[in-house]
Coordinates of C-alpha atoms and ligand atoms in Angstrom, one line a residue:
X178 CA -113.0 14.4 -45.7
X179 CA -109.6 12.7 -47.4
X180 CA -108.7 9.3 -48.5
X181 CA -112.1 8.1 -48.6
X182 CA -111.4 4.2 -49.0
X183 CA -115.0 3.3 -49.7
X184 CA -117.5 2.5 -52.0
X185 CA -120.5 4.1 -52.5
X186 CA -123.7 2.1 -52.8
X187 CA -127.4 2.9 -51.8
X188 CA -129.0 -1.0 -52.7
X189 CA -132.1 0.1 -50.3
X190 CA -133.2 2.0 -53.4
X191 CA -133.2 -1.1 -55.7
X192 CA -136.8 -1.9 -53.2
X193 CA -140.0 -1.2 -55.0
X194 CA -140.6 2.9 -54.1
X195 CA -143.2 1.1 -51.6
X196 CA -140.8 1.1 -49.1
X197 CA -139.0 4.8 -48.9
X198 CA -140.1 8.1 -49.3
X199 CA -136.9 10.6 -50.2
X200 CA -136.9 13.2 -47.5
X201 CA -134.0 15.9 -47.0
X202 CA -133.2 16.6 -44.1
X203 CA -134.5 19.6 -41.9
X204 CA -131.8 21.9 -41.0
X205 CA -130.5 22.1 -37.6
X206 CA -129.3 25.7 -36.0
X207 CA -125.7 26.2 -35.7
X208 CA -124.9 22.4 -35.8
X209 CA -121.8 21.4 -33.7
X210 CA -119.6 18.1 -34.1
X211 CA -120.0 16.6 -30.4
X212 CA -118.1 13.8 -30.5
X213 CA -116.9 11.8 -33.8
X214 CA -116.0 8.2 -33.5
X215 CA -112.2 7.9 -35.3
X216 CA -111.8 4.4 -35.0
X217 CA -115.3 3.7 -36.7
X218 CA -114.4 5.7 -39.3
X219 CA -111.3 4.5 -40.6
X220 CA -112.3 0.9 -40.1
X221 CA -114.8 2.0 -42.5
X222 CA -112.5 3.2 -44.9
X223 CA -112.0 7.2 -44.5
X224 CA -109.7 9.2 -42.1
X225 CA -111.3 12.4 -40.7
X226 CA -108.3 15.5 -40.4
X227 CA -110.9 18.1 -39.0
X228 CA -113.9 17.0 -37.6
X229 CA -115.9 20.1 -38.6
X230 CA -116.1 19.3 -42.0
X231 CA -118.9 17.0 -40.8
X232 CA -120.9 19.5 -38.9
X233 CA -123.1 20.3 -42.0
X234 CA -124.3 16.4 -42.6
X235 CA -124.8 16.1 -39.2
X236 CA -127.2 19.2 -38.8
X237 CA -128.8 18.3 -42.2
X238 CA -127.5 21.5 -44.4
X239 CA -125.0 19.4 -46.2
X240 CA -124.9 16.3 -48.4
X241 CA -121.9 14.6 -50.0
X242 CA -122.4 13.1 -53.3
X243 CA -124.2 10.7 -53.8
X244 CA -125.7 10.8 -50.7
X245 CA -129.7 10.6 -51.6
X246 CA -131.6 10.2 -48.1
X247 CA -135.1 8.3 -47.8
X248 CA -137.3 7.7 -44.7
X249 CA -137.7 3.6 -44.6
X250 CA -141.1 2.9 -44.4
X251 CA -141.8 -0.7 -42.2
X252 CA -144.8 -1.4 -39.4
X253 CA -144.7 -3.5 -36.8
X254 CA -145.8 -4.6 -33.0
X255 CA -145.7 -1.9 -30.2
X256 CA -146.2 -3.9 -27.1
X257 CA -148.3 -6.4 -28.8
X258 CA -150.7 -3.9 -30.9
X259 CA -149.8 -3.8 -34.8
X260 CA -149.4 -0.5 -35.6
X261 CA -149.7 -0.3 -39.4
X262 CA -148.6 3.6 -39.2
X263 CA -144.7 3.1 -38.6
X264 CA -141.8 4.0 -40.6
X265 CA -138.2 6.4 -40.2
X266 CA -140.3 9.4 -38.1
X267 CA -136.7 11.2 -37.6
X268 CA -134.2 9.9 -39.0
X269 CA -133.3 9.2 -42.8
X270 CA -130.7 6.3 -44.6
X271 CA -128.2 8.6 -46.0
X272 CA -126.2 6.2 -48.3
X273 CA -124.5 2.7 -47.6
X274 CA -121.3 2.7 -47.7
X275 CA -118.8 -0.7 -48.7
X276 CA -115.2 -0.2 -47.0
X277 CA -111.7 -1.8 -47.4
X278 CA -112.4 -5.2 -45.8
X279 CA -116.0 -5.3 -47.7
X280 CA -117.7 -4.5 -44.8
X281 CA -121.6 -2.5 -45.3
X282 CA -122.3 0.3 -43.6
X283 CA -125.8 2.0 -43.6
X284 CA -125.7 5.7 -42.6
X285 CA -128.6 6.8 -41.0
X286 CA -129.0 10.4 -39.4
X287 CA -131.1 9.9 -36.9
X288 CA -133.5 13.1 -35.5
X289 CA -133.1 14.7 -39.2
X290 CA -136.6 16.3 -39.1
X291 CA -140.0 15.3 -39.9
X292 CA -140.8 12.8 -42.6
X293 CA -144.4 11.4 -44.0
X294 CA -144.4 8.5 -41.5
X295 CA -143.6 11.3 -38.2
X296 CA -147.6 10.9 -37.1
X297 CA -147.6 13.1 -33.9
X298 CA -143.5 13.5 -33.4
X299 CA -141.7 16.2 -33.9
X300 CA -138.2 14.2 -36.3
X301 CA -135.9 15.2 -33.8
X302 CA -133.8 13.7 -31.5
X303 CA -132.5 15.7 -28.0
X304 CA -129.3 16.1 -26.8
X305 CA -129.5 13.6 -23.4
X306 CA -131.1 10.5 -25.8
X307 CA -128.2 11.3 -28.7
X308 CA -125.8 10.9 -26.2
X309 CA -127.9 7.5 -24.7
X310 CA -127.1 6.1 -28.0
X311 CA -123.7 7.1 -28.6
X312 CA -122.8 6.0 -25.4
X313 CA -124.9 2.2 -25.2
X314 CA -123.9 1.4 -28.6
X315 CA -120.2 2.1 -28.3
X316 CA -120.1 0.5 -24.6
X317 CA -122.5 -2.8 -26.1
X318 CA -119.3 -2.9 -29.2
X319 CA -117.3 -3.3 -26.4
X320 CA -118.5 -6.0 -24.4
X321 CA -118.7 -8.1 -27.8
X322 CA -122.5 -7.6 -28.5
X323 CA -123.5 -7.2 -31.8
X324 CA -125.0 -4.0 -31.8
X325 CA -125.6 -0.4 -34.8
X326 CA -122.7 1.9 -33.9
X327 CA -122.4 5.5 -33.4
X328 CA -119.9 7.3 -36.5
X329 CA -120.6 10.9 -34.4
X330 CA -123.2 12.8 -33.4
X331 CA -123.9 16.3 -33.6
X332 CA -125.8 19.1 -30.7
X333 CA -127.6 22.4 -32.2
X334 CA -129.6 24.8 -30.7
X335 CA -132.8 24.5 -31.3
X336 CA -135.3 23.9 -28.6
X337 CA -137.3 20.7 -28.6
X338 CA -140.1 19.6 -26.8
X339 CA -140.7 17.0 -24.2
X340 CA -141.6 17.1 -20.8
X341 CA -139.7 20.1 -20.5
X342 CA -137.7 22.3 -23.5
X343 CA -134.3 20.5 -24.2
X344 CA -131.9 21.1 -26.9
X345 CA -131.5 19.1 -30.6
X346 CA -128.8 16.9 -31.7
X347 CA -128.4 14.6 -34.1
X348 CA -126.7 11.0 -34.2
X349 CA -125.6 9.0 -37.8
X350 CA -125.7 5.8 -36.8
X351 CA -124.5 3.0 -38.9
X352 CA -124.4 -0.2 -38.9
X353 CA -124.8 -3.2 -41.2
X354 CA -128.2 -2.9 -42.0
X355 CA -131.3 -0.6 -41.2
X356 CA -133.9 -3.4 -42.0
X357 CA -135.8 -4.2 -39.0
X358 CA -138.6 -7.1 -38.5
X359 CA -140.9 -4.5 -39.2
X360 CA -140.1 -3.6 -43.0
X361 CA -141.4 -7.6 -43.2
X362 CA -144.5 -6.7 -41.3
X363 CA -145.2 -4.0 -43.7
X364 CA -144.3 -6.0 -47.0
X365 CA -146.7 -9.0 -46.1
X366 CA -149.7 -6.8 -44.8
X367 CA -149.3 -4.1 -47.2
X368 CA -147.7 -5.2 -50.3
X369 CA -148.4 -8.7 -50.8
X370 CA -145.9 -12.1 -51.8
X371 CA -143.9 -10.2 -54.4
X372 CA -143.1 -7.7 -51.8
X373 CA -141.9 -10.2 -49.2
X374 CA -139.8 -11.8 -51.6
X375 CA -137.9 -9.2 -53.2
X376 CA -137.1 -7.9 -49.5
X377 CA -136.5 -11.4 -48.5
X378 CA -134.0 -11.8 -51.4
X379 CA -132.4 -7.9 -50.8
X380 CA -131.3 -9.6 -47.4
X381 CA -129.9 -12.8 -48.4
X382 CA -128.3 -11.1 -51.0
X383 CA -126.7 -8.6 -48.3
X384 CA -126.4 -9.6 -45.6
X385 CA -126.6 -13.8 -45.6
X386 CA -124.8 -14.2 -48.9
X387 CA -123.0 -17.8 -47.9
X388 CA -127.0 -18.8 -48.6
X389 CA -127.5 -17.5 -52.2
X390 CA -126.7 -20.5 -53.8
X391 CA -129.1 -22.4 -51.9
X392 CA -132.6 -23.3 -53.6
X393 CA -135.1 -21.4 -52.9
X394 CA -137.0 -23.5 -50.5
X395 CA -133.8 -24.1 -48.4
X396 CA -132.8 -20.7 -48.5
X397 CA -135.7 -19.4 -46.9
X398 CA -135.7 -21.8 -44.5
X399 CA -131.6 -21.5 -43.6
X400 CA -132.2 -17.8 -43.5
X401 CA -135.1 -17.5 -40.9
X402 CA -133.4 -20.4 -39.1
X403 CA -130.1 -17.5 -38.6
X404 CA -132.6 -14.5 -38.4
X405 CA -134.3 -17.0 -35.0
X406 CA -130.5 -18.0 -33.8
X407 CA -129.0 -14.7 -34.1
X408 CA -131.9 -12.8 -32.3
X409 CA -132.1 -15.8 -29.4
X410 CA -128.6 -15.6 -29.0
X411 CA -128.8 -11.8 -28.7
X412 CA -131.0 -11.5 -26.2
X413 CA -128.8 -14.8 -23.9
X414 CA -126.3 -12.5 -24.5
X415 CA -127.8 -8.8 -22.8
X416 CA -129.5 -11.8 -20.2
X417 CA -125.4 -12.1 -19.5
X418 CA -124.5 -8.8 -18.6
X419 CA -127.8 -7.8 -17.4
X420 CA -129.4 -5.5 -20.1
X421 CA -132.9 -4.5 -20.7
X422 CA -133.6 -3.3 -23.8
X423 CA -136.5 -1.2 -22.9
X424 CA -138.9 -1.2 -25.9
X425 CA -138.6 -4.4 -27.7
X426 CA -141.2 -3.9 -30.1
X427 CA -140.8 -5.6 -33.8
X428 CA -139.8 -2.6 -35.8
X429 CA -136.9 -2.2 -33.2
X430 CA -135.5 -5.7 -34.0
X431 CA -132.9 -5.9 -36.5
X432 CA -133.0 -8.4 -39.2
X433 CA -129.4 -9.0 -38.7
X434 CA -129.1 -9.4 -35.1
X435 CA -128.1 -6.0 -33.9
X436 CA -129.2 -4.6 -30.4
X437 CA -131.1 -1.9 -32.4
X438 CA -132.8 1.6 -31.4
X439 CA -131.3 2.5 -27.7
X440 CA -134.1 4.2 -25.8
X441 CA -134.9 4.0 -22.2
X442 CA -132.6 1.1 -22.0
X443 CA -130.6 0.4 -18.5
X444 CA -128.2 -2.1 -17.7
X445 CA -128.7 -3.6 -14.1
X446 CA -127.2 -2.6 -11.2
X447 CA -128.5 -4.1 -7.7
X448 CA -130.3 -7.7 -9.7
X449 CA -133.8 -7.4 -9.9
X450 CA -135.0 -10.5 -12.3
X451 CA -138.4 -8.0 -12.8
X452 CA -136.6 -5.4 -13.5
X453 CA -138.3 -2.2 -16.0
X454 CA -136.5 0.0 -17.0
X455 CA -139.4 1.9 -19.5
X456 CA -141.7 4.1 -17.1
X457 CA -144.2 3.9 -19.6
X458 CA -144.4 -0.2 -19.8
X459 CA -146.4 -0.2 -16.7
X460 CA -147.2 -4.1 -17.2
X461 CA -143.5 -5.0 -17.6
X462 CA -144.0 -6.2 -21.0
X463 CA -140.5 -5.6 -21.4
X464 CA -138.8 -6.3 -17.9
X465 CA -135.3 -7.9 -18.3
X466 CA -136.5 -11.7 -17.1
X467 CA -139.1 -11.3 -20.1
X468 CA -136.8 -10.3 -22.5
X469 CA -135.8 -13.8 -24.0
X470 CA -139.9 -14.6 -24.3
X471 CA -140.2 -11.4 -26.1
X472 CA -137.9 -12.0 -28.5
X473 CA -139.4 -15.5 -29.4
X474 CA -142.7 -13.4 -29.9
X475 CA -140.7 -11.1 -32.1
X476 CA -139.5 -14.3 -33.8
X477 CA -143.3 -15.2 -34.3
X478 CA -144.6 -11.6 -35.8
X479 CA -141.8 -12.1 -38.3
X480 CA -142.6 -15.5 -39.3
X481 CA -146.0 -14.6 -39.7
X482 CA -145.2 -12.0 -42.2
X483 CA -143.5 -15.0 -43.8
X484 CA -146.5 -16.9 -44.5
X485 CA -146.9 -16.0 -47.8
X486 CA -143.6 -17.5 -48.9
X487 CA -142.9 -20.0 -46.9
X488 CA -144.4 -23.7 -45.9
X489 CA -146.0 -23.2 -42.2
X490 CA -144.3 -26.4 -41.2
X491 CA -141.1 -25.4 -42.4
X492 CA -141.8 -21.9 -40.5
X493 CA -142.6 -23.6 -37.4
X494 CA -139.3 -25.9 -37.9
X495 CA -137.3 -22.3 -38.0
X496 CA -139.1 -20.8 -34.8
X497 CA -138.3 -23.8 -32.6
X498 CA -134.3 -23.2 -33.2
X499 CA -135.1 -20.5 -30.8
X500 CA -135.4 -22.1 -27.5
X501 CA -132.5 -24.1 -28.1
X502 CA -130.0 -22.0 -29.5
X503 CA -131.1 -19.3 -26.7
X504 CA -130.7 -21.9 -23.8
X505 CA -127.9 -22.8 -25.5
X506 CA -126.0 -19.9 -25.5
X507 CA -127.5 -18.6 -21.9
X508 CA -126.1 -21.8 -20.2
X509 CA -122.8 -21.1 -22.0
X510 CA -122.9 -17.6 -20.9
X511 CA -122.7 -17.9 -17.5
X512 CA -120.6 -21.1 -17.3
X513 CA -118.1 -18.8 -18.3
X514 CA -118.6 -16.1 -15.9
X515 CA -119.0 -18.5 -13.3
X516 CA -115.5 -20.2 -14.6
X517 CA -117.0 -23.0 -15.3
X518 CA -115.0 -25.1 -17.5
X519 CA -115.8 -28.8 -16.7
X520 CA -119.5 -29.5 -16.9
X521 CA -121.2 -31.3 -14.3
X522 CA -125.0 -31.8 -13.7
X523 CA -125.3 -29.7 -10.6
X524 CA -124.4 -26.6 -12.9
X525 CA -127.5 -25.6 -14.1
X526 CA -128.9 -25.8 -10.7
X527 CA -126.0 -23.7 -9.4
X528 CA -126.5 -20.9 -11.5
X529 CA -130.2 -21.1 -10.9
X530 CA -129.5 -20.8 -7.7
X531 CA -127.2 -18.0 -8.3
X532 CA -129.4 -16.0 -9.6
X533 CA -132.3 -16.6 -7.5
X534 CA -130.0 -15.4 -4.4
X535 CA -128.8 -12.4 -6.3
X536 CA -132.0 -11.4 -7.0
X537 CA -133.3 -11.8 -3.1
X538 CA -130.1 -10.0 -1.8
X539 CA -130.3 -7.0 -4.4
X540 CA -126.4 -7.7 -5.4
X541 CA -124.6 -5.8 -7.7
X542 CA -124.8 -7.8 -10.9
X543 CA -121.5 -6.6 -12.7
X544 CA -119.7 -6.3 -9.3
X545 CA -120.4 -9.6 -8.4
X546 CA -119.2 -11.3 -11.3
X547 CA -116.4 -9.2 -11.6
X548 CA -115.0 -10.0 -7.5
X549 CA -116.0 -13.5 -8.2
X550 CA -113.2 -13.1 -10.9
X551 CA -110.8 -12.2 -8.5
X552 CA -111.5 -14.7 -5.5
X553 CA -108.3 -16.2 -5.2
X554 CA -106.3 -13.4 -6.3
X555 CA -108.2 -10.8 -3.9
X556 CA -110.0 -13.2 -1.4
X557 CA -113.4 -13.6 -0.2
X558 CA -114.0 -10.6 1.2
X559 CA -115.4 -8.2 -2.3
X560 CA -117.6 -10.5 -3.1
X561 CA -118.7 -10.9 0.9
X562 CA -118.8 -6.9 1.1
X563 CA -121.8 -6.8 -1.7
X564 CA -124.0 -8.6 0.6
X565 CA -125.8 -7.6 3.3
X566 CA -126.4 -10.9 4.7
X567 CA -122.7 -12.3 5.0
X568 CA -123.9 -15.7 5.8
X569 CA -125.9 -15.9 2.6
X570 CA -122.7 -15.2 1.0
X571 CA -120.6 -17.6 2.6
X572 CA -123.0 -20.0 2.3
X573 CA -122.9 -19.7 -1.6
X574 CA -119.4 -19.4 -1.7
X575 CA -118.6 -22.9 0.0
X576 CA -120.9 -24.2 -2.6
X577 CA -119.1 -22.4 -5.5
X578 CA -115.5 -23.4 -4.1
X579 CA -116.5 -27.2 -3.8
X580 CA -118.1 -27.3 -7.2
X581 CA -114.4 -25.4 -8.3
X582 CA -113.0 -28.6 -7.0
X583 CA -114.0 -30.1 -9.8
X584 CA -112.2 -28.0 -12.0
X585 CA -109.1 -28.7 -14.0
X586 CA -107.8 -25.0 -15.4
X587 CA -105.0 -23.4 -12.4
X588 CA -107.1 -20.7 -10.5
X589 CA -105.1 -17.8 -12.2
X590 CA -106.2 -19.2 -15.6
X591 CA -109.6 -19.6 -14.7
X592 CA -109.8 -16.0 -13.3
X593 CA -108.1 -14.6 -16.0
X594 CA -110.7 -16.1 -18.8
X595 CA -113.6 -15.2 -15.9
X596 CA -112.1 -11.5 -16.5
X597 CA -112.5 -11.4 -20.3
X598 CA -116.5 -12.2 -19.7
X599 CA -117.4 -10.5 -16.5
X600 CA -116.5 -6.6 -17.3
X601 CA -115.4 -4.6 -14.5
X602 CA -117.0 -1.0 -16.4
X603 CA -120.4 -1.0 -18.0
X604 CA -122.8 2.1 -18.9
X605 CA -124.8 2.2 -15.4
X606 CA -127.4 4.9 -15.8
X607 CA -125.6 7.2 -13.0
X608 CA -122.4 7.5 -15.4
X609 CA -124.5 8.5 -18.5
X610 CA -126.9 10.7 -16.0
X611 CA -123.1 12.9 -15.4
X612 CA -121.7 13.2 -18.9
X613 CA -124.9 14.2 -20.0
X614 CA -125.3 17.2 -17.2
X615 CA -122.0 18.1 -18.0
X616 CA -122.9 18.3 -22.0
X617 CA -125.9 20.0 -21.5
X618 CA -123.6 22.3 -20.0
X619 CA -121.6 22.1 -22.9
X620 CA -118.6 20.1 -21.8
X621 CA -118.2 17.2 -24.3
X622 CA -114.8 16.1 -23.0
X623 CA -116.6 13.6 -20.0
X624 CA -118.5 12.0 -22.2
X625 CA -115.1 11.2 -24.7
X626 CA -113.3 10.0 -21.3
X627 CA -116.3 7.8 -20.5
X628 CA -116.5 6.0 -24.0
X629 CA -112.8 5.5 -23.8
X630 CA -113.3 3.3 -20.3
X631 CA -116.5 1.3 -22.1
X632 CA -114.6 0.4 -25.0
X633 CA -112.2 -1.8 -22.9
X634 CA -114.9 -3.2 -20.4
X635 CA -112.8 -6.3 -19.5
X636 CA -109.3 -4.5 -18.9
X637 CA -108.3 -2.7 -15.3
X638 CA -107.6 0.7 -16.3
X639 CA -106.3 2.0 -12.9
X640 CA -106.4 5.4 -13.3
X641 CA -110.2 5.5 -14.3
X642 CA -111.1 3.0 -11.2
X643 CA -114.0 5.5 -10.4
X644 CA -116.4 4.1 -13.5
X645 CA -116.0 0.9 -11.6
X646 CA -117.8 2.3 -8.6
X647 CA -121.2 1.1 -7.1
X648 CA -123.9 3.3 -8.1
X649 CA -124.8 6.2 -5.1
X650 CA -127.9 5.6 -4.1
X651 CA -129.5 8.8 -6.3
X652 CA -128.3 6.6 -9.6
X653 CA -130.4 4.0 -8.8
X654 CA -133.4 4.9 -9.1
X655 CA -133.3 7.7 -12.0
X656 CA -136.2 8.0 -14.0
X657 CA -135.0 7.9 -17.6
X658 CA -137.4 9.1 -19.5
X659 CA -139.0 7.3 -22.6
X660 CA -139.4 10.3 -24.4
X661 CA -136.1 11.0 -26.4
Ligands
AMP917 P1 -139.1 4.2 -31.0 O1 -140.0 4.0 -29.9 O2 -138.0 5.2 -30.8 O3 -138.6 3.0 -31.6 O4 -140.0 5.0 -32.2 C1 -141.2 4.4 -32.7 C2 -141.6 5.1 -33.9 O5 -141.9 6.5 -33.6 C3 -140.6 5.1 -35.0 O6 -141.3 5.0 -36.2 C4 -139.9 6.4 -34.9 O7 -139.4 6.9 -36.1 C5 -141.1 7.3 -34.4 N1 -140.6 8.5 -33.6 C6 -140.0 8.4 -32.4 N2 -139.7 9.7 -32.0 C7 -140.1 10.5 -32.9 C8 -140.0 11.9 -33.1 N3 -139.5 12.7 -32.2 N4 -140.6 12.4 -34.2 C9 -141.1 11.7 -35.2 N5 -141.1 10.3 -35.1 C10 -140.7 9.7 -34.0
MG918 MG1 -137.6 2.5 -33.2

């Protein structure tokens, strides 16, 4: 490593020793550098020359100074159950790290090995879901969604495990904070008041510090008020460009507002409101329509661990800023990608209806928007050619075009804002299904071309037109399997 620009700081340590155990990592076999993320880096404050150098930290037989890795202990909800057993199973917070502009980075090496709170898992982390990650966090970055970020990832070659023998690799991940709902589970059930505060107070300090000088009543109260908005307006957002999370439990909600722990996760291709994309959630707990609901329960595990230091009225005050600031961002969400500039009272029931026809005709979510982006620069006929059932489409179009009437902006502005919301590329699970065959195979050089399209998701980029495709009909219906 050379110029490292950043400060070294490790403030998770200042908790009470309740909530970390120090692990060190398990070594990894013959530990490869993957794919390293050079932009991340030096907006973090270092500049890497040769990428090896970070092959050792990656497969855990290396440590920089100062570097002192601990497994976070928290609890939370699985799919409604409190699980009180929960905590880092594989994957330990390295250091945190304060760069140039004063930004905090956590570094976490996730699938590190086995640590106290492992229970029945193994601490490791395969090649196909490492790549998952890497590849949904960069392509969520850019789309504008706040989400941890993958610094580079690692592949090794020791067998792991699952439903059939796969190979390890590890990820550091990083990202503002590692403190999910769950660490507040785990204070107020385990610990008691004290406990609740001093991590209450770790976080404003941290991350929410325009609330320090707040009294204390008030700053509780303005903080869980963000923690609600920032989660509600989260979730509007994936709602937006059609995400599903997968397994929103609480200890995979970040106290910050991150999209946090990339599993099973898809983003929509034909719309399907009911849409799982977990095999194992056989209710459809957490199917994309239920997503914003989910989150509000999230919201509600959380305030309860904030009972003990906080006025229930005042709690209850906080939890109702979700509905709002969730609607409230939804409905501006899609006004945009429907170029909707003026506001009229037929628009909510326009994009109601939207929705409700997309969902019958099996559209292509992202390709719809994106030709409806285009429709006086290309014409009717993309959006038409998604449909089956022309008529439907013409039907809706007549109706979109007379409520454009109403419209101020030129057409070519319009469209030109519609194209900074409505992205033409986004991770469908057929593109990751590829680079991830060809990795396995151990050609890392698809998966670098394919972060390069996700990290412009709103630009044409003619010579990579393929990523835009529809899905073949084998990527729609891959099983992605939960266990990673
Ligand atoms: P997740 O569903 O990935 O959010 O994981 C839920 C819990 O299981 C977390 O506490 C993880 O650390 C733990 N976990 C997941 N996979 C493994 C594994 N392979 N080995 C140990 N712990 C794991
Ligand atoms: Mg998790």
């Amino acid at each position: 490593m050379s110029n490292k620009g950043f400060r070294i700081e490790h403030r998770y340590l200042e908790l009470p020793d309740s909530f970390y155990t120090r692990v060190k990592p398990t070594p990894l076999k013959g530990a490869k550098i993957a794919c390293f993320n050079h932009e991340l880096a030096e907006k973090m404050g270092f500049h890497v020359s040769n990428e090896a150098d970070w092959a050792g930290i990656g497969g855990g037989t290396e440590l920089l100074e100062g570097m002192d890795p601990v497994a976070m202990k928290y609890t939370g909800h699985q799919f409604g159950m409190y699980n009180p057993e929960l905590g880092d199973g594989r994957g330990l917070l390295l250091w945190e790290t304060v760069g140039p502009d004063g930004r905090r980075w956590d570094w976490h090496l996730k699938g590190a090995g086995m640590t106290p709170y492992s229970r029945f898992g193994d601490g490791r982390a395969v090649l196909r879901s490492t790549i998952r990650e890497y590849l949904c966090s960069e392509a969520m970055n850019g789309l504008g969604i706040p989400t941890t970020r993958a610094l580079f990832m690692v592949s090794a070659r020791d067998p792991v495990r699952r439903e059939s023998i796969e190979t390890a690799a590890a990820l550091v991940r990083v990202a503002q904070s590692h403190i999910r709902f769950g660490h507040f589970e785990f204070a107020a059930h385990h610990e008691g008041p004290e406990a609740v505060k001093t991590l209450l107070e770790h976080v404003i300090a941290l991350h929410f510090p325009h609330l320090i000088k707040l009294a204390e009543e008030e700053r509780y109260a303005r903080w869980f008020e963000e923690v609600v908005e920032r989660t509600a307006r989260l979730i509007a957002d994936w709602q937006a460009v059609g995400f599903c999370h997968g397994v929103m439990n609480s200890d995979n909600m970040s106290i910050v507002g991150d999209t946090f722990d990339y599993g099973p996760f898809a983003f929509l291709d034909d719309f399907d409101a009911g849409y799982i994309c977990n095999h194992t959630d056989q209710g459809g707990r957490y199917a994309y329509n239920r997503q914003p609901q989910v989150g509000f329960a999230n919201c509600q595990y959380l305030a309860n661990a904030l009972l003990p230091v906080m006025d229930e009225n005042t709690i209850r005050n906080s939890l109702q800023r979700y509905e709002s600031a969730y609607n409230e961002r939804f409905l501006q969400n899609m006004r945009d990608k429907l170029g909707l500039a003026q506001e009229d009272e037929g628009d909510l029931g326009l994009i109601m209806d939207t929705f409700s026809m997309l969902n019958e005709q099996h559209t292509d979510y992202t390709a719809f928007f994106r030709a409806l982006s285009n429709l006086y620069a290309q014409g009717h006929a993309p959006v038409r050619d998604l449909f089956v059932n022309r008529e439907i489409a013409d039907e809706w179009l007549t109706r979109y075009e007379e409520r454009l009437e109403k419209e101020t902006r030129a057409h070519d502005e319009r469209e030109y804002g519609m194209r900074q919301v409505n992205p033409k590329y986004i991770l469908r699970n057929y593109l990751a299904q590829k680079v991830i065959l060809e990795a396995q195979n151990g050609d890392f050089e698809p998966m670098k071309e394919l972060i390069k399209v996700l990290e412009r998701p709103y630009d044409e980029q003619p010579d990579f037109e393929k990523y835009a495709k529809l899905p073949p009909d084998w990527g729609k219906h891959l099983n992605i399997s939960c266990s990673s």
